[in-house]
């Protein structure tokens, strides 16, 4: 009987890629899939790695082919399938065997599963990087008891992406901490993607640029401050041609964005934490709105087509707007993690989070190295206020302002960039307008307010 180092359940796209990565790093991996033919096909296609890949036909076989104490990775769809798989697996395992949920779980469910597991080892890990990352090196965010992480970290570190020689795999904290960090990663991913889509909209509709030229622009930006995976793939998406029609690929894709729910979880949680992440929120709203195709067509018929040509901003302005927007949405994500860390009694390692996001994950970008440095210097400061990023914002917030203003006049919807600008402006305004809110609350509900000259619980002379 094989003594495989680790087991893996679920040979979908991500699970299959992760299993190959594990084998490629010299570990013996026993695999099982609900449909046996999938397991067999996977093993038959393992090529040079077939000696490291051990297909099993039943859960009992899987368990029997693992060295003890066992560790088994679940790569099954989030939600009920994870609970069902744990329920089927647990009775077959010894008390010191570990289950590792490496799917995109909601961190509340991971908290519950960790508590339900009691003294039985359980880890919830966030894995980012899509299929290619899973195969050749993802970014890994671990959650659960530190001792459990330490037991399998040699495997997880080996399969992770490396930035220079530093592995992009770190333990984030207890229970659902790893899946929480992954959810925030996805929230930032949504905002970054939405901001890029908004810049694309200005170029396409406001400036009348064709996809190929838009792709060249993204490519040029990818050589500068905006150097990132998402900028790079946006250039490739814009430049791709549809083999069926010969048209630009972008022109044949329906503008209704899908979502599996991780961005939504992030904004719901942000509301519970009362931590403002408006650019991320706007990005989720934009995806929801994008699916209302019929209603948007009715609106266009009713109010006339927008957008109008935009002539008073340059491509440099657009690049500057994206630089400012990117800093703002990442800053919101890190603010949310700081708040959650306090609230949930975790000690989320913010500088290390920036470090594990430098390679392997979807939001990897040049800026993340500077973010890691900024957070190392002061983990409690809003990233926008760190000297390096404050300098970039000073240099670029006017561009963001010009772009948002021009888009508003031209009728190009810009939810993420404009809410990012509003966040920036609110965060640089020492005296805002919530005194009016407090006055209103006190007027109709006698809720009381704090006076600028001291003292809480004051009331206004409203009734007089
Ligand atoms: C990643 C991705 C990955 C996936 C999500 C988001 O980090 O590798 O975020 O987890 O793309 O499922 O997908 P949606 O856009 O469908 O929410």
CSV table of C-alpha atoms and ligand atoms in Angstrom, one decimal:
chain,number,residue,atom,x,y,z
A,1,UNK,CA,0.0,0.0,0.0
A,2,UNK,CA,1.2,3.5,-0.9
A,3,UNK,CA,2.4,5.8,1.9
A,4,UNK,CA,1.5,9.0,0.2
A,5,UNK,CA,2.5,12.3,1.9
A,6,UNK,CA,-0.9,13.9,1.4
A,7,UNK,CA,-4.4,13.2,0.0
A,8,UNK,CA,-6.5,15.4,-2.2
A,9,UNK,CA,-10.2,15.2,-2.8
A,10,UNK,CA,-11.9,17.0,-5.8
A,11,UNK,CA,-10.2,16.9,-9.2
A,12,UNK,CA,-11.9,19.9,-10.8
A,13,UNK,CA,-9.8,22.5,-12.5
A,14,UNK,CA,-8.2,23.8,-9.3
A,15,UNK,CA,-7.9,20.5,-7.5
A,16,UNK,CA,-6.3,18.8,-10.5
A,17,UNK,CA,-3.8,21.6,-10.9
A,18,UNK,CA,-2.9,21.6,-7.2
A,19,UNK,CA,-2.4,17.8,-7.1
A,20,UNK,CA,0.0,18.1,-10.1
A,21,UNK,CA,1.8,20.9,-8.3
A,22,UNK,CA,2.2,18.8,-5.2
A,23,UNK,CA,3.5,15.9,-7.2
A,24,UNK,CA,5.8,18.2,-9.1
A,25,UNK,CA,7.4,19.3,-5.9
A,26,UNK,CA,8.4,15.7,-5.1
A,27,UNK,CA,5.5,14.7,-2.8
A,28,UNK,CA,3.4,11.6,-3.3
A,29,UNK,CA,-0.2,12.6,-3.6
A,30,UNK,CA,-3.2,10.2,-3.3
A,31,UNK,CA,-6.2,11.6,-5.1
A,32,UNK,CA,-9.9,10.8,-5.1
A,33,UNK,CA,-12.9,12.3,-7.0
A,34,UNK,CA,-16.6,11.5,-6.6
A,35,UNK,CA,-16.6,10.3,-10.2
A,36,UNK,CA,-14.0,7.5,-10.5
A,37,UNK,CA,-13.5,8.0,-14.2
A,38,UNK,CA,-12.3,11.6,-13.5
A,39,UNK,CA,-9.8,10.2,-11.0
A,40,UNK,CA,-8.6,7.6,-13.6
A,41,UNK,CA,-8.4,10.1,-16.4
A,42,UNK,CA,-6.4,12.5,-14.2
A,43,UNK,CA,-3.9,9.8,-13.2
A,44,UNK,CA,-3.6,8.6,-16.9
A,45,UNK,CA,-2.7,12.2,-17.9
A,46,UNK,CA,-0.2,12.8,-15.2
A,47,UNK,CA,2.7,12.0,-17.6
A,48,UNK,CA,6.1,12.3,-16.0
A,49,UNK,CA,4.5,12.8,-12.6
A,50,UNK,CA,2.4,9.6,-12.7
A,51,UNK,CA,4.7,7.8,-10.2
A,52,UNK,CA,3.9,10.5,-7.7
A,53,UNK,CA,0.1,10.5,-8.3
A,54,UNK,CA,-1.9,7.7,-6.7
A,55,UNK,CA,-5.5,7.4,-7.9
A,56,UNK,CA,-8.0,5.8,-5.5
A,57,UNK,CA,-11.5,4.6,-6.2
A,58,UNK,CA,-13.0,4.9,-2.7
A,59,UNK,CA,-12.6,7.2,0.3
A,60,UNK,CA,-11.4,4.1,2.2
A,61,UNK,CA,-8.7,3.5,-0.3
A,62,UNK,CA,-7.7,7.1,-0.2
A,63,UNK,CA,-7.4,7.0,3.6
A,64,UNK,CA,-5.5,3.7,3.5
A,65,UNK,CA,-3.0,5.1,1.0
A,66,UNK,CA,-1.8,7.9,3.2
A,67,UNK,CA,1.1,8.0,5.7
A,68,UNK,CA,0.1,8.8,9.3
A,69,UNK,CA,-0.8,11.2,10.7
A,70,UNK,CA,-2.8,11.8,7.6
A,71,UNK,CA,-3.5,15.1,5.9
A,72,UNK,CA,-6.2,15.5,3.2
A,73,UNK,CA,-6.9,18.6,1.1
A,74,UNK,CA,-10.5,19.2,0.1
A,75,UNK,CA,-10.9,21.1,-3.2
A,76,UNK,CA,-14.7,20.8,-3.5
A,77,UNK,CA,-17.2,23.6,-4.1
A,78,UNK,CA,-17.8,25.9,-1.1
A,79,UNK,CA,-20.8,25.4,1.2
A,80,UNK,CA,-22.7,22.1,1.7
A,81,UNK,CA,-20.3,20.0,-0.4
A,82,UNK,CA,-17.5,20.8,2.1
A,83,UNK,CA,-19.7,19.8,5.1
A,84,UNK,CA,-20.8,16.6,3.3
A,85,UNK,CA,-17.2,15.7,2.5
A,86,UNK,CA,-16.1,16.2,6.0
A,87,UNK,CA,-19.0,14.1,7.3
A,88,UNK,CA,-18.1,11.3,5.0
A,89,UNK,CA,-14.4,11.5,5.7
A,90,UNK,CA,-14.1,12.0,9.5
A,91,UNK,CA,-15.4,8.5,10.5
A,92,UNK,CA,-12.6,7.0,8.4
A,93,UNK,CA,-9.8,9.0,10.0
A,94,UNK,CA,-7.8,8.8,13.2
A,95,UNK,CA,-8.1,11.6,15.8
A,96,UNK,CA,-4.8,13.2,14.7
A,97,UNK,CA,-5.5,13.2,11.0
A,98,UNK,CA,-6.0,16.5,9.4
A,99,UNK,CA,-8.6,17.9,7.0
A,100,UNK,CA,-7.6,21.0,5.0
A,101,UNK,CA,-10.3,22.9,3.2
A,102,UNK,CA,-8.5,24.7,0.4
A,103,UNK,CA,-11.5,25.9,-1.5
A,104,UNK,CA,-13.0,29.5,-1.4
A,105,UNK,CA,-14.9,29.0,1.8
A,106,UNK,CA,-16.8,31.7,3.6
A,107,UNK,CA,-14.7,32.3,6.7
A,108,UNK,CA,-17.7,32.1,9.0
A,109,UNK,CA,-18.2,28.5,7.8
A,110,UNK,CA,-14.5,27.9,8.4
A,111,UNK,CA,-14.9,29.3,11.9
A,112,UNK,CA,-17.8,26.9,12.5
A,113,UNK,CA,-16.0,23.9,11.0
A,114,UNK,CA,-12.9,24.6,13.1
A,115,UNK,CA,-15.0,24.8,16.3
A,116,UNK,CA,-17.0,21.7,15.3
A,117,UNK,CA,-13.7,19.8,14.7
A,118,UNK,CA,-12.8,20.4,18.4
A,119,UNK,CA,-9.5,18.7,18.9
A,120,UNK,CA,-9.6,17.1,15.5
A,121,UNK,CA,-7.1,18.8,13.2
A,122,UNK,CA,-8.7,21.2,10.7
A,123,UNK,CA,-7.2,23.9,8.5
A,124,UNK,CA,-8.9,26.4,6.2
A,125,UNK,CA,-6.6,27.8,3.6
A,126,UNK,CA,-7.1,30.4,1.0
A,127,UNK,CA,-5.5,29.6,-2.4
A,128,UNK,CA,-5.2,32.2,-5.0
A,129,UNK,CA,-3.8,32.3,-8.6
A,130,UNK,CA,-6.4,30.6,-10.7
A,131,UNK,CA,-5.5,27.3,-12.5
A,132,UNK,CA,-2.0,28.4,-13.5
A,133,UNK,CA,-1.2,29.5,-10.0
A,134,UNK,CA,-2.5,26.3,-8.5
A,135,UNK,CA,-0.4,24.3,-10.9
A,136,UNK,CA,2.8,26.3,-10.8
A,137,UNK,CA,2.7,28.2,-7.5
A,138,UNK,CA,-0.3,29.9,-5.8
A,139,UNK,CA,-0.4,32.4,-3.0
A,140,UNK,CA,-1.5,30.5,0.1
A,141,UNK,CA,-3.2,32.1,3.2
A,142,UNK,CA,-3.4,29.6,6.1
A,143,UNK,CA,-5.9,29.6,8.9
A,144,UNK,CA,-6.4,27.3,11.9
A,145,UNK,CA,-4.3,26.3,14.8
A,146,UNK,CA,-0.6,27.2,14.3
A,147,UNK,CA,0.5,23.7,15.2
A,148,UNK,CA,-1.7,22.2,12.4
A,149,UNK,CA,-0.2,24.7,9.9
A,150,UNK,CA,3.3,23.8,11.0
A,151,UNK,CA,2.6,20.1,10.4
A,152,UNK,CA,1.9,20.6,6.7
A,153,UNK,CA,3.6,23.9,6.0
A,154,UNK,CA,6.6,22.2,4.3
A,155,UNK,CA,4.3,21.0,1.6
A,156,UNK,CA,2.3,24.2,1.3
A,157,UNK,CA,5.4,26.3,1.2
A,158,UNK,CA,7.0,24.1,-1.4
A,159,UNK,CA,4.1,24.3,-3.8
A,160,UNK,CA,3.6,28.1,-3.3
A,161,UNK,CA,4.7,30.9,-5.5
A,162,UNK,CA,8.1,32.5,-4.7
A,163,UNK,CA,8.8,36.2,-4.7
A,164,UNK,CA,12.6,36.2,-5.2
A,165,UNK,CA,13.2,33.3,-2.9
A,166,UNK,CA,10.5,34.1,-0.4
A,167,UNK,CA,7.6,31.7,-0.4
A,168,UNK,CA,4.1,33.2,-0.8
A,169,UNK,CA,2.5,31.0,1.9
A,170,UNK,CA,1.9,32.2,5.4
A,171,UNK,CA,-0.2,31.3,8.4
A,172,UNK,CA,-2.7,34.1,9.0
A,173,UNK,CA,-4.3,33.2,12.3
A,174,UNK,CA,-6.8,30.9,13.9
A,175,UNK,CA,-10.0,29.4,12.6
A,176,UNK,CA,-11.2,31.3,9.5
A,177,UNK,CA,-8.4,33.8,9.3
A,178,UNK,CA,-6.9,32.4,6.1
A,179,UNK,CA,-10.3,32.3,4.3
A,180,UNK,CA,-11.0,35.8,5.6
A,181,UNK,CA,-7.8,37.2,4.1
A,182,UNK,CA,-8.6,35.3,0.8
A,183,UNK,CA,-12.1,37.0,0.8
A,184,UNK,CA,-10.5,40.4,1.2
A,185,UNK,CA,-8.0,39.5,-1.6
A,186,UNK,CA,-11.0,38.8,-3.8
A,187,UNK,CA,-12.7,42.0,-2.8
A,188,UNK,CA,-9.6,44.0,-3.9
A,189,UNK,CA,-9.5,41.8,-7.0
A,190,UNK,CA,-13.1,42.9,-7.8
A,191,UNK,CA,-12.2,46.6,-7.3
A,192,UNK,CA,-9.0,46.4,-9.3
A,193,UNK,CA,-10.8,44.6,-12.2
A,194,UNK,CA,-13.7,47.1,-12.1
A,195,UNK,CA,-11.4,50.1,-12.2
A,196,UNK,CA,-9.5,48.7,-15.2
A,197,UNK,CA,-12.9,48.0,-16.8
A,198,UNK,CA,-13.9,51.7,-16.2
A,199,UNK,CA,-10.7,52.9,-17.8
A,200,UNK,CA,-11.4,50.6,-20.7
A,201,UNK,CA,-14.9,52.2,-20.9
A,202,UNK,CA,-13.4,55.7,-21.1
A,203,UNK,CA,-11.0,54.6,-23.9
A,204,UNK,CA,-13.7,52.7,-25.8
A,205,UNK,CA,-16.7,55.0,-25.5
A,206,UNK,CA,-15.2,58.4,-24.5
A,207,UNK,CA,-12.1,58.4,-26.6
A,208,UNK,CA,-13.3,56.1,-29.5
A,209,UNK,CA,-10.3,53.8,-29.2
A,210,UNK,CA,-10.3,50.3,-30.8
A,211,UNK,CA,-9.5,47.3,-28.6
A,212,UNK,CA,-6.1,46.8,-30.1
A,213,UNK,CA,-5.0,50.3,-29.2
A,214,UNK,CA,-6.6,49.9,-25.8
A,215,UNK,CA,-4.5,46.7,-25.4
A,216,UNK,CA,-1.3,48.6,-26.3
A,217,UNK,CA,-2.2,51.2,-23.7
A,218,UNK,CA,-2.6,48.6,-21.0
A,219,UNK,CA,0.7,47.0,-22.1
A,220,UNK,CA,2.5,50.4,-21.8
A,221,UNK,CA,1.0,50.9,-18.3
A,222,UNK,CA,2.1,47.4,-17.3
A,223,UNK,CA,5.7,48.7,-17.7
A,224,UNK,CA,5.2,51.4,-15.2
A,225,UNK,CA,3.7,51.9,-11.7
A,226,UNK,CA,0.6,49.8,-12.7
A,227,UNK,CA,2.8,46.8,-13.4
A,228,UNK,CA,0.5,43.9,-12.3
A,229,UNK,CA,-1.0,40.6,-13.4
A,230,UNK,CA,-4.4,42.2,-13.9
A,231,UNK,CA,-3.0,45.0,-16.1
A,232,UNK,CA,-1.1,42.5,-18.1
A,233,UNK,CA,-4.0,40.2,-18.7
A,234,UNK,CA,-6.3,43.1,-19.6
A,235,UNK,CA,-3.9,44.0,-22.4
A,236,UNK,CA,-4.0,40.4,-23.6
A,237,UNK,CA,-7.8,40.3,-23.4
A,238,UNK,CA,-8.1,43.6,-25.3
A,239,UNK,CA,-5.8,42.4,-28.1
A,240,UNK,CA,-7.3,39.0,-28.6
A,241,UNK,CA,-9.2,38.1,-31.7
A,242,UNK,CA,-12.3,35.9,-31.9
A,243,UNK,CA,-11.4,32.9,-34.0
A,244,UNK,CA,-15.1,32.6,-35.1
A,245,UNK,CA,-15.7,36.1,-36.4
A,246,UNK,CA,-12.3,37.7,-36.7
A,247,UNK,CA,-13.6,40.5,-34.5
A,248,UNK,CA,-11.9,41.7,-31.3
A,249,UNK,CA,-12.7,39.2,-28.6
A,250,UNK,CA,-13.9,41.9,-26.3
A,251,UNK,CA,-16.6,42.9,-28.9
A,252,UNK,CA,-18.2,39.5,-28.8
A,253,UNK,CA,-18.4,39.1,-25.1
A,254,UNK,CA,-21.7,40.0,-23.4
A,255,UNK,CA,-21.2,42.7,-20.8
A,256,UNK,CA,-22.7,40.8,-17.8
A,257,UNK,CA,-20.1,39.8,-15.2
A,258,UNK,CA,-20.4,36.6,-13.3
A,259,UNK,CA,-19.4,36.1,-9.6
A,260,UNK,CA,-19.1,33.2,-7.3
A,261,UNK,CA,-19.8,35.3,-4.2
A,262,UNK,CA,-16.5,36.0,-2.5
A,263,UNK,CA,-16.6,39.8,-3.3
A,264,UNK,CA,-20.2,39.9,-1.9
A,265,UNK,CA,-19.0,38.1,1.3
A,266,UNK,CA,-16.4,40.8,1.7
A,267,UNK,CA,-18.7,43.7,1.5
A,268,UNK,CA,-21.3,42.1,3.7
A,269,UNK,CA,-18.6,41.5,6.3
A,270,UNK,CA,-17.3,45.1,5.9
A,271,UNK,CA,-20.8,46.3,6.9
A,272,UNK,CA,-20.8,44.1,10.0
A,273,UNK,CA,-17.4,45.5,10.9
A,274,UNK,CA,-18.5,49.1,10.1
A,275,UNK,CA,-15.3,49.5,8.0
A,276,UNK,CA,-15.6,51.5,4.9
A,277,UNK,CA,-14.5,49.7,1.6
A,278,UNK,CA,-16.6,51.8,-0.9
A,279,UNK,CA,-14.5,51.0,-3.9
A,280,UNK,CA,-14.9,47.3,-3.3
A,281,UNK,CA,-18.6,47.7,-2.6
A,282,UNK,CA,-19.0,49.6,-5.8
A,283,UNK,CA,-17.3,46.9,-7.7
A,284,UNK,CA,-19.7,44.2,-6.4
A,285,UNK,CA,-22.6,46.5,-7.1
A,286,UNK,CA,-21.3,47.1,-10.7
A,287,UNK,CA,-21.2,43.3,-11.2
A,288,UNK,CA,-24.8,43.0,-10.0
A,289,UNK,CA,-25.9,45.9,-12.2
A,290,UNK,CA,-24.1,44.5,-15.2
A,291,UNK,CA,-26.4,41.5,-15.3
A,292,UNK,CA,-29.5,43.7,-15.7
A,293,UNK,CA,-29.1,43.7,-19.5
A,294,UNK,CA,-32.7,44.2,-20.4
A,295,UNK,CA,-33.3,47.0,-18.0
A,296,UNK,CA,-30.2,48.8,-19.2
A,297,UNK,CA,-31.4,48.5,-22.7
A,298,UNK,CA,-34.8,50.0,-21.7
A,299,UNK,CA,-33.0,52.9,-19.9
A,300,UNK,CA,-30.9,53.6,-23.0
A,301,UNK,CA,-34.1,53.7,-25.1
A,302,UNK,CA,-35.7,56.0,-22.7
A,303,UNK,CA,-32.9,58.5,-21.9
A,304,UNK,CA,-30.9,58.3,-25.1
A,305,UNK,CA,-27.5,56.7,-25.5
A,306,UNK,CA,-24.5,57.6,-23.4
A,307,UNK,CA,-21.6,58.0,-23.3
A,308,UNK,CA,-20.6,61.1,-25.1
A,309,UNK,CA,-17.2,61.8,-26.5
A,310,UNK,CA,-14.6,62.8,-23.9
A,311,UNK,CA,-11.9,65.1,-25.2
A,312,UNK,CA,-10.6,66.9,-22.2
A,313,UNK,CA,-8.5,64.2,-20.5
A,314,UNK,CA,-5.4,62.3,-21.7
A,315,UNK,CA,-4.3,58.7,-21.5
A,316,UNK,CA,-1.8,59.9,-18.9
A,317,UNK,CA,-4.7,61.2,-16.8
A,318,UNK,CA,-6.3,57.8,-17.1
A,319,UNK,CA,-3.1,56.1,-16.0
A,320,UNK,CA,-2.8,58.5,-13.1
A,321,UNK,CA,-6.4,57.8,-12.1
A,322,UNK,CA,-5.8,54.1,-12.1
A,323,UNK,CA,-2.7,54.5,-10.0
A,324,UNK,CA,-4.6,56.5,-7.4
A,325,UNK,CA,-7.6,54.2,-7.6
A,326,UNK,CA,-5.4,51.1,-7.1
A,327,UNK,CA,-3.8,52.5,-4.0
A,328,UNK,CA,-7.2,53.5,-2.6
A,329,UNK,CA,-8.8,50.1,-3.0
A,330,UNK,CA,-5.8,48.2,-1.6
A,331,UNK,CA,-5.8,50.7,1.3
A,332,UNK,CA,-9.5,49.9,2.0
A,333,UNK,CA,-8.8,46.1,2.0
A,334,UNK,CA,-5.9,46.5,4.5
A,335,UNK,CA,-8.0,48.8,6.7
A,336,UNK,CA,-10.7,46.1,6.7
A,337,UNK,CA,-8.2,43.4,7.7
A,338,UNK,CA,-6.9,45.6,10.5
A,339,UNK,CA,-10.4,46.1,11.9
A,340,UNK,CA,-11.2,42.4,11.6
A,341,UNK,CA,-8.0,41.4,13.3
A,342,UNK,CA,-9.0,43.5,16.4
A,343,UNK,CA,-12.6,42.4,16.3
A,344,UNK,CA,-12.0,38.7,15.9
A,345,UNK,CA,-9.0,38.5,18.2
A,346,UNK,CA,-6.7,37.5,15.4
A,347,UNK,CA,-3.3,39.1,14.8
A,348,UNK,CA,-3.4,39.3,11.1
A,349,UNK,CA,0.2,39.9,9.9
A,350,UNK,CA,-0.5,42.8,7.5
A,351,UNK,CA,3.0,43.1,6.2
A,352,UNK,CA,3.2,39.4,5.6
A,353,UNK,CA,-0.2,39.5,3.8
A,354,UNK,CA,1.2,42.1,1.4
A,355,UNK,CA,4.3,39.8,1.0
A,356,UNK,CA,2.3,36.6,0.1
A,357,UNK,CA,0.3,38.6,-2.4
A,358,UNK,CA,3.5,39.7,-4.3
A,359,UNK,CA,3.5,36.5,-6.4
A,360,UNK,CA,1.1,33.8,-7.4
A,361,UNK,CA,-2.2,35.5,-6.6
A,362,UNK,CA,-4.5,37.3,-9.0
A,363,UNK,CA,-3.8,40.8,-7.4
A,364,UNK,CA,-0.1,40.4,-7.6
A,365,UNK,CA,1.5,43.7,-8.6
A,366,UNK,CA,4.7,45.7,-8.2
A,367,UNK,CA,3.0,48.0,-5.7
A,368,UNK,CA,2.6,45.1,-3.2
A,369,UNK,CA,6.3,45.1,-2.5
A,370,UNK,CA,6.1,48.8,-1.6
A,371,UNK,CA,3.0,48.0,0.5
A,372,UNK,CA,4.8,45.3,2.4
A,373,UNK,CA,7.6,47.9,3.1
A,374,UNK,CA,5.0,50.5,4.2
A,375,UNK,CA,3.2,48.1,6.5
A,376,UNK,CA,6.5,46.9,8.0
A,377,UNK,CA,7.3,50.4,8.9
A,378,UNK,CA,3.9,51.1,10.4
A,379,UNK,CA,1.2,48.4,10.3
A,380,UNK,CA,-1.4,50.7,11.9
A,381,UNK,CA,-1.3,53.5,9.4
A,382,UNK,CA,-3.8,53.7,6.4
A,383,UNK,CA,-1.7,52.8,3.4
A,384,UNK,CA,-2.7,56.0,1.7
A,385,UNK,CA,-0.7,57.9,4.4
A,386,UNK,CA,2.5,56.0,4.1
A,387,UNK,CA,5.1,58.3,2.6
A,388,UNK,CA,5.6,56.3,-0.7
A,389,UNK,CA,1.9,56.1,-1.4
A,390,UNK,CA,1.1,59.6,-0.1
A,391,UNK,CA,3.6,60.7,-2.7
A,392,UNK,CA,1.9,58.8,-5.5
A,393,UNK,CA,-1.5,60.1,-4.4
A,394,UNK,CA,-0.3,63.7,-4.3
A,395,UNK,CA,1.0,63.2,-7.8
A,396,UNK,CA,-2.1,61.5,-9.2
A,397,UNK,CA,-5.3,62.4,-7.3
A,398,UNK,CA,-5.9,65.4,-9.6
A,399,UNK,CA,-5.8,63.0,-12.6
A,400,UNK,CA,-8.4,60.8,-10.8
A,401,UNK,CA,-10.5,63.9,-10.2
A,402,UNK,CA,-10.2,65.0,-13.9
A,403,UNK,CA,-11.1,61.5,-15.1
A,404,UNK,CA,-14.1,61.1,-12.8
A,405,UNK,CA,-15.4,64.6,-13.7
A,406,UNK,CA,-15.0,64.0,-17.4
A,407,UNK,CA,-16.7,60.7,-17.1
A,408,UNK,CA,-19.6,62.2,-15.2
A,409,UNK,CA,-20.1,64.8,-17.9
A,410,UNK,CA,-19.7,62.3,-20.7
A,411,UNK,CA,-22.0,59.8,-19.0
A,412,UNK,CA,-19.5,57.0,-18.5
A,413,UNK,CA,-20.4,55.1,-15.4
A,414,UNK,CA,-17.4,55.0,-13.1
A,415,UNK,CA,-18.6,53.5,-9.8
A,416,UNK,CA,-15.4,52.2,-8.4
A,417,UNK,CA,-13.1,55.1,-9.4
A,418,UNK,CA,-15.6,57.7,-8.3
A,419,UNK,CA,-16.2,56.1,-5.0
A,420,UNK,CA,-12.5,55.7,-4.5
A,421,UNK,CA,-12.1,59.4,-5.1
A,422,UNK,CA,-14.9,60.2,-2.6
A,423,UNK,CA,-13.1,58.0,0.0
A,424,UNK,CA,-9.9,59.8,-0.6
A,425,UNK,CA,-11.5,63.2,-0.3
A,426,UNK,CA,-13.4,62.2,2.8
A,427,UNK,CA,-10.2,60.8,4.3
A,428,UNK,CA,-8.3,64.1,3.7
A,429,UNK,CA,-11.1,66.3,5.1
A,430,UNK,CA,-10.5,67.0,8.8
A,431,UNK,CA,-13.9,68.7,9.3
A,432,UNK,CA,-16.6,66.9,7.3
A,433,UNK,CA,-20.3,67.2,7.4
A,434,UNK,CA,-21.5,64.6,9.8
A,435,UNK,CA,-22.2,67.5,12.3
A,436,UNK,CA,-25.3,68.0,10.1
A,437,UNK,CA,-26.2,64.3,10.5
A,438,UNK,CA,-25.8,64.6,14.3
A,439,UNK,CA,-28.0,67.7,14.3
A,440,UNK,CA,-30.7,65.8,12.4
A,441,UNK,CA,-30.5,62.8,14.6
A,442,UNK,CA,-30.8,64.9,17.7
A,443,UNK,CA,-33.7,66.9,16.2
A,444,UNK,CA,-35.9,63.9,15.4
A,445,UNK,CA,-34.6,61.4,18.0
A,446,UNK,CA,-32.9,63.3,20.8
A,447,UNK,CA,-29.8,61.1,20.1
A,448,UNK,CA,-27.4,63.7,21.5
A,449,UNK,CA,-24.1,65.0,20.1
A,450,UNK,CA,-20.6,65.9,21.1
A,451,UNK,CA,-19.8,69.7,21.0
A,452,UNK,CA,-16.6,71.0,19.5
A,453,UNK,CA,-15.9,72.8,22.8
A,454,UNK,CA,-16.2,69.6,24.7
A,455,UNK,CA,-18.7,67.2,26.3
A,456,UNK,CA,-21.0,64.5,25.0
A,457,UNK,CA,-24.7,64.0,25.2
A,458,UNK,CA,-25.6,67.6,24.3
A,459,UNK,CA,-29.0,68.4,22.7
A,460,UNK,CA,-29.9,71.3,20.4
A,461,UNK,CA,-32.5,74.0,20.9
A,462,UNK,CA,-34.7,72.4,18.2
A,463,UNK,CA,-37.9,72.4,20.1
A,464,UNK,CA,-37.8,76.1,20.9
B,1,LIG,C1,-8.1,33.6,-7.2
B,1,LIG,C2,-9.5,34.0,-7.7
B,1,LIG,C3,-10.3,32.8,-7.7
B,1,LIG,C4,-11.6,33.0,-8.5
B,1,LIG,C5,-12.7,33.4,-7.7
B,1,LIG,C6,-13.4,34.6,-8.1
B,1,LIG,O1,-7.7,34.3,-6.2
B,1,LIG,O2,-7.5,32.7,-7.7
B,1,LIG,O3,-10.0,35.0,-6.9
B,1,LIG,O4,-10.5,32.5,-6.3
B,1,LIG,O5,-11.4,33.7,-9.6
B,1,LIG,O6,-13.6,32.3,-7.8
B,1,LIG,O7,-14.4,34.4,-8.9
B,1,LIG,P1,-15.7,35.3,-9.2
B,1,LIG,O8,-15.2,36.4,-10.0
B,1,LIG,O9,-16.5,34.3,-10.0
B,1,LIG,O10,-16.2,35.7,-7.9
